[in-house]
Amino acid sequence: MTKKTILFAALAGAGVLALTSPTLAQKYGGTLKIGMDSDVRSPDIARRAGNPTVQYGSLMGEGLIDYDEQCNIVPGLATHWDISDDAKTYTFHLRKGVKFHNGREMTADDVAANYAFRLDKKNKSRARSRFRRAGAKSWKVIDKHTIEFTLKKPSVAFHNVFDARKSHIVAPESFNSKPPHPIGTGPFKFVEWKPSQYMKMVRHDQYWKKDKNGNKLPYVDAVIVKPLKDATTRFLALKSGDIDWNYGLPFDQIPQIKKKTPDWMTPQIRRGSRWIFMQLQQKHKGPLQDKRVRQAVAYALDKKEILDGLTWGLASPENQIYPPGQKWYFKNVPDPYAKGNVKKAKQLMAEAGYTDGIELTMIIRNQTFHLNFGTLVQAQLKKAGIKVKFRVLDYAAHRKAARKKNWDLNLGNYSFLPDPDWRYRTQLESRASANFGSYKNKKVDKLFKKSRGETDPKKRRAMYREALQLINEDGVILFFGHLPLAKASRKGLKNFVTNCQGDTRWAYGGASHAWFENGKDSK
């Protein structure tokens, strides 16, 4: 059996590149205070998955793979991996000398234990569906730093299961600690969690990464993450110095900040990769089973007007998951719904027999962004004779309702994943667990299945391009665009650089690489 090795030669060593300023000397010390938009439900990063867990968890844990600033895959706890020619065998070569927070070295046995733990139904890991979907038939530890996975079916995307955001390698001895006390390999060690107040972590003194000058990371002594749900509250907390880094600025303040930046702030405003969408339910009988009605919904919406209202002109309309500049972005994809056409929407409604209009139920999160999003959609659909009734739910209730599928419209936004097998397929394959809209297209399913094992990049890309065209024509999910990243730090905090996903930690940046100019705080 021949193999190809995914080796990142310039990055295979133990040290990694730190995005630091050559004109400033990094200083150790201080407690970094981060203002997040929500709280975790538990610090148990072996069982929890998704936002906001990924932002808290990435400070404590790491995956076998990681992401760079543009969200390309780079080595994490694995230096490289081999993929067999038939794409059914993956061999991961682990980084040597990596220590857990309790001082024990991480080995291939730990990777095996983490995979098995998340796959076991009785452990109730939210990542279970992710690991089931990965399709490993078996795995074996070759030696202390090598582990091999054999897949049920060919997959050129299997390594994505070990990403740095949702698949942290945790010391097995902490799996069932009560209360949860995660032991990871990341730059910061868990100390305590006070629900709705804060999570505290301290420096991992045996952390394996170093900056470009060979200095140990991280620089700060501790991190405190505070859940501040309201964007204005976070902004004021940053201004007062109650926090040092703000996970999300209010979009309505960004134009003024760009025009005249306050002297106490360092903003980070850039194109983002989190995509926003609306699902149209196909499970139960009703007007949305008629393609003409779905098209009417799409034509009734002016994407640019909605995005301008949500982001103050900082986002552009798109009709696909990946943003411009990313590997899986497709140029010149027709989008007949880009500008909206109420006249066309009414015409399609009449053709479908709904001259008196229809009423649809939308489930929506009780969060400012989602409520604003829903209100804009509601107002535009009303012009075409489509009345929308809201069911406002908290995060947990919304997720539960989405899975029950007893709704017509569902607004959402999802984070970036570098391979379409883990994004398009998980949302739109007929049997996918996150296919909340009950979409089913046999041709799309076949394209997804075939592309998963296709080793020719050009052929695989063509398959996804064809699938995207079919998805857009069916009108079961409407892509709007991508949310901009709008982060900010106080002037006294240096080098807190985020990546295309806005992560608190990534391969070469974030909290692990930030320091205070005075060595103690940002004031």
PDB file of C-alpha atoms in Angstrom, residues 108-379:
ATOM      1  CA  ALA A 108      -1.297   7.946  20.806  1.00  0.00           C
ATOM      2  CA  ASP A 109      -3.223   6.059  23.505  1.00  0.00           C
ATOM      3  CA  ASP A 110      -4.804   9.360  24.520  1.00  0.00           C
ATOM      4  CA  VAL A 111      -5.885  10.089  20.949  1.00  0.00           C
ATOM      5  CA  ALA A 112      -7.450   6.629  20.714  1.00  0.00           C
ATOM      6  CA  ALA A 113      -9.231   7.130  24.037  1.00  0.00           C
ATOM      7  CA  ASN A 114     -10.615  10.501  22.917  1.00  0.00           C
ATOM      8  CA  TYR A 115     -11.966   9.052  19.683  1.00  0.00           C
ATOM      9  CA  ALA A 116     -13.594   6.133  21.489  1.00  0.00           C
ATOM     10  CA  PHE A 117     -15.045   8.371  24.209  1.00  0.00           C
ATOM     11  CA  ARG A 118     -16.796  10.718  21.793  1.00  0.00           C
ATOM     12  CA  LEU A 119     -18.083   7.813  19.740  1.00  0.00           C
ATOM     13  CA  ASP A 120     -19.621   6.010  22.729  1.00  0.00           C
ATOM     14  CA  LYS A 121     -23.314   6.870  23.004  1.00  0.00           C
ATOM     15  CA  LYS A 122     -23.414   6.539  26.789  1.00  0.00           C
ATOM     16  CA  ASN A 123     -20.989   9.449  27.196  1.00  0.00           C
ATOM     17  CA  LYS A 124     -23.498  11.842  25.611  1.00  0.00           C
ATOM     18  CA  SER A 125     -20.866  13.832  23.763  1.00  0.00           C
ATOM     19  CA  ARG A 126     -22.304  16.530  21.514  1.00  0.00           C
ATOM     20  CA  ALA A 127     -19.506  15.663  19.087  1.00  0.00           C
ATOM     21  CA  ARG A 128     -20.713  12.067  18.686  1.00  0.00           C
ATOM     22  CA  SER A 129     -22.450  12.657  15.352  1.00  0.00           C
ATOM     23  CA  ARG A 130     -19.283  14.319  14.089  1.00  0.00           C
ATOM     24  CA  PHE A 131     -17.163  11.285  14.958  1.00  0.00           C
ATOM     25  CA  ARG A 132     -19.725   8.825  13.613  1.00  0.00           C
ATOM     26  CA  ARG A 133     -19.832  10.762  10.364  1.00  0.00           C
ATOM     27  CA  ALA A 134     -16.043  10.532  10.082  1.00  0.00           C
ATOM     28  CA  GLY A 135     -16.498   6.826   9.340  1.00  0.00           C
ATOM     29  CA  ALA A 136     -13.629   5.066  11.123  1.00  0.00           C
ATOM     30  CA  LYS A 137     -14.047   1.277  11.111  1.00  0.00           C
ATOM     31  CA  SER A 138     -11.143   0.666  13.454  1.00  0.00           C
ATOM     32  CA  TRP A 139      -8.005   2.257  14.852  1.00  0.00           C
ATOM     33  CA  LYS A 140      -4.783   1.030  16.365  1.00  0.00           C
ATOM     34  CA  VAL A 141      -1.851   2.526  18.205  1.00  0.00           C
ATOM     35  CA  ILE A 142       1.333   1.839  16.231  1.00  0.00           C
ATOM     36  CA  ASP A 143       3.687   3.286  18.826  1.00  0.00           C
ATOM     37  CA  LYS A 144       3.754   6.030  21.444  1.00  0.00           C
ATOM     38  CA  HIS A 145       3.462   8.796  18.861  1.00  0.00           C
ATOM     39  CA  THR A 146       1.705   7.109  15.930  1.00  0.00           C
ATOM     40  CA  ILE A 147      -1.922   6.086  15.465  1.00  0.00           C
ATOM     41  CA  GLU A 148      -3.624   4.566  12.414  1.00  0.00           C
ATOM     42  CA  PHE A 149      -7.296   4.790  11.450  1.00  0.00           C
ATOM     43  CA  THR A 150      -8.985   2.483   8.931  1.00  0.00           C
ATOM     44  CA  LEU A 151     -12.162   3.859   7.371  1.00  0.00           C
ATOM     45  CA  LYS A 152     -15.326   2.093   6.288  1.00  0.00           C
ATOM     46  CA  LYS A 153     -15.348   4.042   3.034  1.00  0.00           C
ATOM     47  CA  PRO A 154     -12.826   6.256   1.236  1.00  0.00           C
ATOM     48  CA  SER A 155     -12.609   9.833   2.491  1.00  0.00           C
ATOM     49  CA  VAL A 156     -10.183  12.585   1.589  1.00  0.00           C
ATOM     50  CA  ALA A 157     -11.477  14.697   4.478  1.00  0.00           C
ATOM     51  CA  PHE A 158     -11.230  12.376   7.494  1.00  0.00           C
ATOM     52  CA  HIS A 159      -8.462  14.382   9.196  1.00  0.00           C
ATOM     53  CA  ASN A 160     -10.913  17.259   9.689  1.00  0.00           C
ATOM     54  CA  VAL A 161     -12.548  15.310  12.526  1.00  0.00           C
ATOM     55  CA  PHE A 162      -9.549  16.246  14.701  1.00  0.00           C
ATOM     56  CA  ASP A 163      -9.813  20.006  14.235  1.00  0.00           C
ATOM     57  CA  ALA A 164      -8.642  22.439  16.893  1.00  0.00           C
ATOM     58  CA  ARG A 165     -12.055  23.952  17.548  1.00  0.00           C
ATOM     59  CA  LYS A 166     -14.325  20.995  18.275  1.00  0.00           C
ATOM     60  CA  SER A 167     -12.102  17.971  18.882  1.00  0.00           C
ATOM     61  CA  HIS A 168      -9.727  18.875  21.679  1.00  0.00           C
ATOM     62  CA  ILE A 169      -7.525  16.046  22.900  1.00  0.00           C
ATOM     63  CA  VAL A 170      -8.292  15.780  26.614  1.00  0.00           C
ATOM     64  CA  ALA A 171      -6.521  13.659  29.228  1.00  0.00           C
ATOM     65  CA  PRO A 172      -8.795  10.591  29.662  1.00  0.00           C
ATOM     66  CA  GLU A 173      -8.439  10.797  33.447  1.00  0.00           C
ATOM     67  CA  SER A 174     -10.499  14.011  33.299  1.00  0.00           C
ATOM     68  CA  PHE A 175     -13.349  12.639  31.152  1.00  0.00           C
ATOM     69  CA  ASN A 176     -15.671  12.058  34.090  1.00  0.00           C
ATOM     70  CA  SER A 177     -14.370  14.556  36.646  1.00  0.00           C
ATOM     71  CA  LYS A 178     -17.110  16.073  38.796  1.00  0.00           C
ATOM     72  CA  PRO A 179     -17.565  18.950  38.649  1.00  0.00           C
ATOM     73  CA  PRO A 180     -16.058  19.037  35.146  1.00  0.00           C
ATOM     74  CA  HIS A 181     -12.357  19.917  35.223  1.00  0.00           C
ATOM     75  CA  PRO A 182     -10.904  19.558  31.704  1.00  0.00           C
ATOM     76  CA  ILE A 183      -7.230  18.678  31.360  1.00  0.00           C
ATOM     77  CA  GLY A 184      -6.007  19.626  27.910  1.00  0.00           C
ATOM     78  CA  THR A 185      -2.728  20.532  26.213  1.00  0.00           C
ATOM     79  CA  GLY A 186      -3.556  24.171  25.419  1.00  0.00           C
ATOM     80  CA  PRO A 187      -1.811  27.338  26.619  1.00  0.00           C
ATOM     81  CA  PHE A 188      -4.104  27.798  29.615  1.00  0.00           C
ATOM     82  CA  LYS A 189      -5.206  25.494  32.450  1.00  0.00           C
ATOM     83  CA  PHE A 190      -8.751  25.442  33.752  1.00  0.00           C
ATOM     84  CA  VAL A 191      -9.227  26.843  37.279  1.00  0.00           C
ATOM     85  CA  GLU A 192     -12.911  27.530  37.833  1.00  0.00           C
ATOM     86  CA  TRP A 193     -16.214  28.358  36.174  1.00  0.00           C
ATOM     87  CA  LYS A 194     -18.907  30.515  37.730  1.00  0.00           C
ATOM     88  CA  PRO A 195     -21.978  30.237  35.458  1.00  0.00           C
ATOM     89  CA  SER A 196     -23.016  33.559  33.906  1.00  0.00           C
ATOM     90  CA  GLN A 197     -20.049  35.270  35.621  1.00  0.00           C
ATOM     91  CA  TYR A 198     -16.689  34.053  34.354  1.00  0.00           C
ATOM     92  CA  MET A 199     -14.320  31.205  33.558  1.00  0.00           C
ATOM     93  CA  LYS A 200     -10.775  31.472  34.866  1.00  0.00           C
ATOM     94  CA  MET A 201      -7.661  29.816  33.444  1.00  0.00           C
ATOM     95  CA  VAL A 202      -3.964  30.163  34.266  1.00  0.00           C
ATOM     96  CA  ARG A 203      -0.790  29.758  32.220  1.00  0.00           C
ATOM     97  CA  HIS A 204       0.236  26.210  31.296  1.00  0.00           C
ATOM     98  CA  ASP A 205       3.922  26.404  32.246  1.00  0.00           C
ATOM     99  CA  GLN A 206       4.763  23.270  30.234  1.00  0.00           C
ATOM    100  CA  TYR A 207       3.060  24.436  27.042  1.00  0.00           C
ATOM    101  CA  TRP A 208       4.910  23.139  23.982  1.00  0.00           C
ATOM    102  CA  LYS A 209       4.746  26.212  21.731  1.00  0.00           C
ATOM    103  CA  LYS A 210       7.352  28.962  21.607  1.00  0.00           C
ATOM    104  CA  ASP A 211       7.486  32.285  19.813  1.00  0.00           C
ATOM    105  CA  LYS A 212       9.818  32.954  16.872  1.00  0.00           C
ATOM    106  CA  ASN A 213      12.611  33.934  19.254  1.00  0.00           C
ATOM    107  CA  GLY A 214      12.349  30.715  21.217  1.00  0.00           C
ATOM    108  CA  ASN A 215      10.524  32.271  24.168  1.00  0.00           C
ATOM    109  CA  LYS A 216       7.889  30.271  25.993  1.00  0.00           C
ATOM    110  CA  LEU A 217       4.201  30.892  25.356  1.00  0.00           C
ATOM    111  CA  PRO A 218       1.813  32.166  26.577  1.00  0.00           C
ATOM    112  CA  TYR A 219       2.890  35.565  27.851  1.00  0.00           C
ATOM    113  CA  VAL A 220       0.022  36.387  30.232  1.00  0.00           C
ATOM    114  CA  ASP A 221      -0.329  34.743  33.643  1.00  0.00           C
ATOM    115  CA  ALA A 222      -4.051  34.098  33.419  1.00  0.00           C
ATOM    116  CA  VAL A 223      -7.207  34.527  31.355  1.00  0.00           C
ATOM    117  CA  ILE A 224     -10.671  35.382  32.610  1.00  0.00           C
ATOM    118  CA  VAL A 225     -13.521  35.024  30.108  1.00  0.00           C
ATOM    119  CA  LYS A 226     -16.659  36.991  30.936  1.00  0.00           C
ATOM    120  CA  PRO A 227     -19.996  36.306  29.203  1.00  0.00           C
ATOM    121  CA  LEU A 228     -21.461  39.699  28.268  1.00  0.00           C
ATOM    122  CA  LYS A 229     -24.331  38.989  25.898  1.00  0.00           C
ATOM    123  CA  ASP A 230     -25.206  42.561  24.969  1.00  0.00           C
ATOM    124  CA  ALA A 231     -22.868  44.107  22.377  1.00  0.00           C
ATOM    125  CA  THR A 232     -23.172  47.596  23.840  1.00  0.00           C
ATOM    126  CA  THR A 233     -22.375  46.270  27.311  1.00  0.00           C
ATOM    127  CA  ARG A 234     -19.214  44.647  25.954  1.00  0.00           C
ATOM    128  CA  PHE A 235     -18.218  47.877  24.223  1.00  0.00           C
ATOM    129  CA  LEU A 236     -18.597  49.890  27.428  1.00  0.00           C
ATOM    130  CA  ALA A 237     -16.716  47.212  29.385  1.00  0.00           C
ATOM    131  CA  LEU A 238     -13.829  47.514  26.925  1.00  0.00           C
ATOM    132  CA  LYS A 239     -13.861  51.287  27.207  1.00  0.00           C
ATOM    133  CA  SER A 240     -13.767  51.174  31.017  1.00  0.00           C
ATOM    134  CA  GLY A 241     -11.047  48.521  31.122  1.00  0.00           C
ATOM    135  CA  ASP A 242     -13.305  45.881  32.667  1.00  0.00           C
ATOM    136  CA  ILE A 243     -12.261  43.707  29.710  1.00  0.00           C
ATOM    137  CA  ASP A 244      -9.144  43.872  27.526  1.00  0.00           C
ATOM    138  CA  TRP A 245     -10.477  42.193  24.368  1.00  0.00           C
ATOM    139  CA  ASN A 246     -13.977  42.306  22.910  1.00  0.00           C
ATOM    140  CA  TYR A 247     -15.214  39.271  20.962  1.00  0.00           C
ATOM    141  CA  GLY A 248     -17.684  41.356  18.971  1.00  0.00           C
ATOM    142  CA  LEU A 249     -18.196  45.087  18.431  1.00  0.00           C
ATOM    143  CA  PRO A 250     -21.721  46.412  17.754  1.00  0.00           C
ATOM    144  CA  PHE A 251     -22.033  46.639  13.965  1.00  0.00           C
ATOM    145  CA  ASP A 252     -23.801  50.001  14.193  1.00  0.00           C
ATOM    146  CA  GLN A 253     -20.722  51.565  15.791  1.00  0.00           C
ATOM    147  CA  ILE A 254     -18.209  50.275  13.262  1.00  0.00           C
ATOM    148  CA  PRO A 255     -18.625  53.027  10.608  1.00  0.00           C
ATOM    149  CA  GLN A 256     -17.822  55.673  13.227  1.00  0.00           C
ATOM    150  CA  ILE A 257     -14.925  53.618  14.625  1.00  0.00           C
ATOM    151  CA  LYS A 258     -13.463  53.255  11.128  1.00  0.00           C
ATOM    152  CA  LYS A 259     -13.862  56.989  10.550  1.00  0.00           C
ATOM    153  CA  LYS A 260     -12.280  57.996  13.842  1.00  0.00           C
ATOM    154  CA  THR A 261     -10.831  55.280  16.049  1.00  0.00           C
ATOM    155  CA  PRO A 262     -10.884  56.074  19.799  1.00  0.00           C
ATOM    156  CA  ASP A 263      -7.370  56.547  21.170  1.00  0.00           C
ATOM    157  CA  TRP A 264      -7.909  53.761  23.743  1.00  0.00           C
ATOM    158  CA  MET A 265      -8.852  51.098  21.196  1.00  0.00           C
ATOM    159  CA  THR A 266      -7.204  48.837  18.598  1.00  0.00           C
ATOM    160  CA  PRO A 267      -9.999  47.582  16.302  1.00  0.00           C
ATOM    161  CA  GLN A 268      -9.757  44.466  14.119  1.00  0.00           C
ATOM    162  CA  ILE A 269     -12.331  44.715  11.343  1.00  0.00           C
ATOM    163  CA  ARG A 270     -12.112  42.360   8.385  1.00  0.00           C
ATOM    164  CA  ARG A 271     -14.050  40.038   6.114  1.00  0.00           C
ATOM    165  CA  GLY A 272     -15.419  37.091   8.049  1.00  0.00           C
ATOM    166  CA  SER A 273     -16.261  33.503   7.183  1.00  0.00           C
ATOM    167  CA  ARG A 274     -19.374  32.862   9.319  1.00  0.00           C
ATOM    168  CA  TRP A 275     -22.244  32.439   6.858  1.00  0.00           C
ATOM    169  CA  ILE A 276     -25.860  33.389   7.482  1.00  0.00           C
ATOM    170  CA  PHE A 277     -28.806  31.583   5.948  1.00  0.00           C
ATOM    171  CA  MET A 278     -32.490  30.713   6.130  1.00  0.00           C
ATOM    172  CA  GLN A 279     -33.797  27.152   5.898  1.00  0.00           C
ATOM    173  CA  LEU A 280     -37.192  26.359   4.381  1.00  0.00           C
ATOM    174  CA  GLN A 281     -38.811  23.269   5.916  1.00  0.00           C
ATOM    175  CA  GLN A 282     -39.641  20.349   3.592  1.00  0.00           C
ATOM    176  CA  LYS A 283     -40.847  17.726   6.074  1.00  0.00           C
ATOM    177  CA  HIS A 284     -44.540  18.535   6.481  1.00  0.00           C
ATOM    178  CA  LYS A 285     -47.195  19.299   3.909  1.00  0.00           C
ATOM    179  CA  GLY A 286     -47.706  22.942   3.120  1.00  0.00           C
ATOM    180  CA  PRO A 287     -46.970  25.697   0.630  1.00  0.00           C
ATOM    181  CA  LEU A 288     -43.175  25.341   0.941  1.00  0.00           C
ATOM    182  CA  GLN A 289     -43.298  21.937  -0.723  1.00  0.00           C
ATOM    183  CA  ASP A 290     -44.113  23.806  -3.907  1.00  0.00           C
ATOM    184  CA  LYS A 291     -40.885  24.961  -5.545  1.00  0.00           C
ATOM    185  CA  ARG A 292     -42.639  28.061  -6.877  1.00  0.00           C
ATOM    186  CA  VAL A 293     -43.457  29.193  -3.337  1.00  0.00           C
ATOM    187  CA  ARG A 294     -39.867  28.655  -2.232  1.00  0.00           C
ATOM    188  CA  GLN A 295     -38.722  30.696  -5.200  1.00  0.00           C
ATOM    189  CA  ALA A 296     -41.245  33.381  -4.277  1.00  0.00           C
ATOM    190  CA  VAL A 297     -39.763  33.569  -0.789  1.00  0.00           C
ATOM    191  CA  ALA A 298     -36.303  33.968  -2.301  1.00  0.00           C
ATOM    192  CA  TYR A 299     -37.376  36.628  -4.816  1.00  0.00           C
ATOM    193  CA  ALA A 300     -39.181  38.607  -2.113  1.00  0.00           C
ATOM    194  CA  LEU A 301     -35.951  39.109  -0.178  1.00  0.00           C
ATOM    195  CA  ASP A 302     -33.412  41.801  -1.024  1.00  0.00           C
ATOM    196  CA  LYS A 303     -30.164  40.341   0.308  1.00  0.00           C
ATOM    197  CA  LYS A 304     -28.193  43.561   0.106  1.00  0.00           C
ATOM    198  CA  GLU A 305     -30.844  45.529   1.954  1.00  0.00           C
ATOM    199  CA  ILE A 306     -30.966  42.878   4.684  1.00  0.00           C
ATOM    200  CA  LEU A 307     -27.178  42.697   5.019  1.00  0.00           C
ATOM    201  CA  ASP A 308     -26.896  46.482   5.076  1.00  0.00           C
ATOM    202  CA  GLY A 309     -29.461  46.561   7.846  1.00  0.00           C
ATOM    203  CA  LEU A 310     -27.616  43.906   9.833  1.00  0.00           C
ATOM    204  CA  THR A 311     -24.005  44.948   9.283  1.00  0.00           C
ATOM    205  CA  TRP A 312     -24.194  48.605   8.256  1.00  0.00           C
ATOM    206  CA  GLY A 313     -22.830  47.906   4.800  1.00  0.00           C
ATOM    207  CA  LEU A 314     -19.935  45.722   5.937  1.00  0.00           C
ATOM    208  CA  ALA A 315     -21.089  42.518   4.181  1.00  0.00           C
ATOM    209  CA  SER A 316     -21.834  41.651   0.556  1.00  0.00           C
ATOM    210  CA  PRO A 317     -24.541  39.279  -0.757  1.00  0.00           C
ATOM    211  CA  GLU A 318     -23.401  35.733  -1.543  1.00  0.00           C
ATOM    212  CA  ASN A 319     -25.136  32.535  -2.614  1.00  0.00           C
ATOM    213  CA  GLN A 320     -22.780  29.934  -1.180  1.00  0.00           C
ATOM    214  CA  ILE A 321     -21.206  28.786   2.063  1.00  0.00           C
ATOM    215  CA  TYR A 322     -17.589  29.804   1.473  1.00  0.00           C
ATOM    216  CA  PRO A 323     -16.550  33.476   1.224  1.00  0.00           C
ATOM    217  CA  PRO A 324     -14.451  34.993  -1.576  1.00  0.00           C
ATOM    218  CA  GLY A 325     -10.770  34.211  -1.216  1.00  0.00           C
ATOM    219  CA  GLN A 326     -11.320  30.762   0.279  1.00  0.00           C
ATOM    220  CA  LYS A 327     -10.348  27.575  -1.539  1.00  0.00           C
ATOM    221  CA  TRP A 328     -13.938  26.363  -1.883  1.00  0.00           C
ATOM    222  CA  TYR A 329     -15.432  29.627  -3.081  1.00  0.00           C
ATOM    223  CA  PHE A 330     -16.861  29.368  -6.609  1.00  0.00           C
ATOM    224  CA  LYS A 331     -16.739  32.359  -8.918  1.00  0.00           C
ATOM    225  CA  ASN A 332     -19.539  33.279 -11.315  1.00  0.00           C
ATOM    226  CA  VAL A 333     -22.315  31.292  -9.634  1.00  0.00           C
ATOM    227  CA  PRO A 334     -25.622  32.747 -10.906  1.00  0.00           C
ATOM    228  CA  ASP A 335     -27.789  34.297  -8.195  1.00  0.00           C
ATOM    229  CA  PRO A 336     -31.211  35.388  -9.517  1.00  0.00           C
ATOM    230  CA  TYR A 337     -32.259  36.344  -5.969  1.00  0.00           C
ATOM    231  CA  ALA A 338     -29.413  38.769  -5.250  1.00  0.00           C
ATOM    232  CA  LYS A 339     -31.453  41.987  -5.471  1.00  0.00           C
ATOM    233  CA  GLY A 340     -34.969  40.800  -4.825  1.00  0.00           C
ATOM    234  CA  ASN A 341     -38.012  41.068  -7.076  1.00  0.00           C
ATOM    235  CA  VAL A 342     -41.366  41.446  -5.294  1.00  0.00           C
ATOM    236  CA  LYS A 343     -43.294  41.486  -8.581  1.00  0.00           C
ATOM    237  CA  LYS A 344     -41.784  38.134  -9.562  1.00  0.00           C
ATOM    238  CA  ALA A 345     -42.499  36.773  -6.073  1.00  0.00           C
ATOM    239  CA  LYS A 346     -46.191  37.694  -6.330  1.00  0.00           C
ATOM    240  CA  GLN A 347     -46.385  36.157  -9.798  1.00  0.00           C
ATOM    241  CA  LEU A 348     -44.989  32.849  -8.526  1.00  0.00           C
ATOM    242  CA  MET A 349     -47.368  32.887  -5.545  1.00  0.00           C
ATOM    243  CA  ALA A 350     -50.306  33.332  -7.927  1.00  0.00           C
ATOM    244  CA  GLU A 351     -49.090  30.509 -10.171  1.00  0.00           C
ATOM    245  CA  ALA A 352     -48.937  28.251  -7.113  1.00  0.00           C
ATOM    246  CA  GLY A 353     -52.530  29.159  -6.210  1.00  0.00           C
ATOM    247  CA  TYR A 354     -51.822  31.431  -3.251  1.00  0.00           C
ATOM    248  CA  THR A 355     -53.266  34.719  -4.468  1.00  0.00           C
ATOM    249  CA  ASP A 356     -54.477  35.523  -0.939  1.00  0.00           C
ATOM    250  CA  GLY A 357     -51.032  34.979   0.542  1.00  0.00           C
ATOM    251  CA  ILE A 358     -49.754  32.497   3.124  1.00  0.00           C
ATOM    252  CA  GLU A 359     -48.639  32.467   6.748  1.00  0.00           C
ATOM    253  CA  LEU A 360     -45.367  30.854   7.822  1.00  0.00           C
ATOM    254  CA  THR A 361     -43.878  30.190  11.249  1.00  0.00           C
ATOM    255  CA  MET A 362     -40.262  31.138  11.895  1.00  0.00           C
ATOM    256  CA  ILE A 363     -38.242  29.864  14.848  1.00  0.00           C
ATOM    257  CA  ILE A 364     -35.766  32.470  15.973  1.00  0.00           C
ATOM    258  CA  ARG A 365     -33.188  32.848  18.734  1.00  0.00           C
ATOM    259  CA  ASN A 366     -33.738  35.415  21.450  1.00  0.00           C
ATOM    260  CA  GLN A 367     -30.559  37.284  20.536  1.00  0.00           C
ATOM    261  CA  THR A 368     -30.275  40.802  19.145  1.00  0.00           C
ATOM    262  CA  PHE A 369     -28.680  39.796  15.847  1.00  0.00           C
ATOM    263  CA  HIS A 370     -31.214  37.056  15.100  1.00  0.00           C
ATOM    264  CA  LEU A 371     -34.188  39.204  16.099  1.00  0.00           C
ATOM    265  CA  ASN A 372     -32.978  41.997  13.806  1.00  0.00           C
ATOM    266  CA  PHE A 373     -32.377  39.476  11.013  1.00  0.00           C
ATOM    267  CA  GLY A 374     -35.863  38.008  11.430  1.00  0.00           C
ATOM    268  CA  THR A 375     -37.541  41.407  11.551  1.00  0.00           C
ATOM    269  CA  LEU A 376     -35.938  42.454   8.260  1.00  0.00           C
ATOM    270  CA  VAL A 377     -36.953  39.181   6.582  1.00  0.00           C
ATOM    271  CA  GLN A 378     -40.476  39.458   8.001  1.00  0.00           C
ATOM    272  CA  ALA A 379     -40.944  42.985   6.639  1.00  0.00           C
TER     273      ALA A 379
END
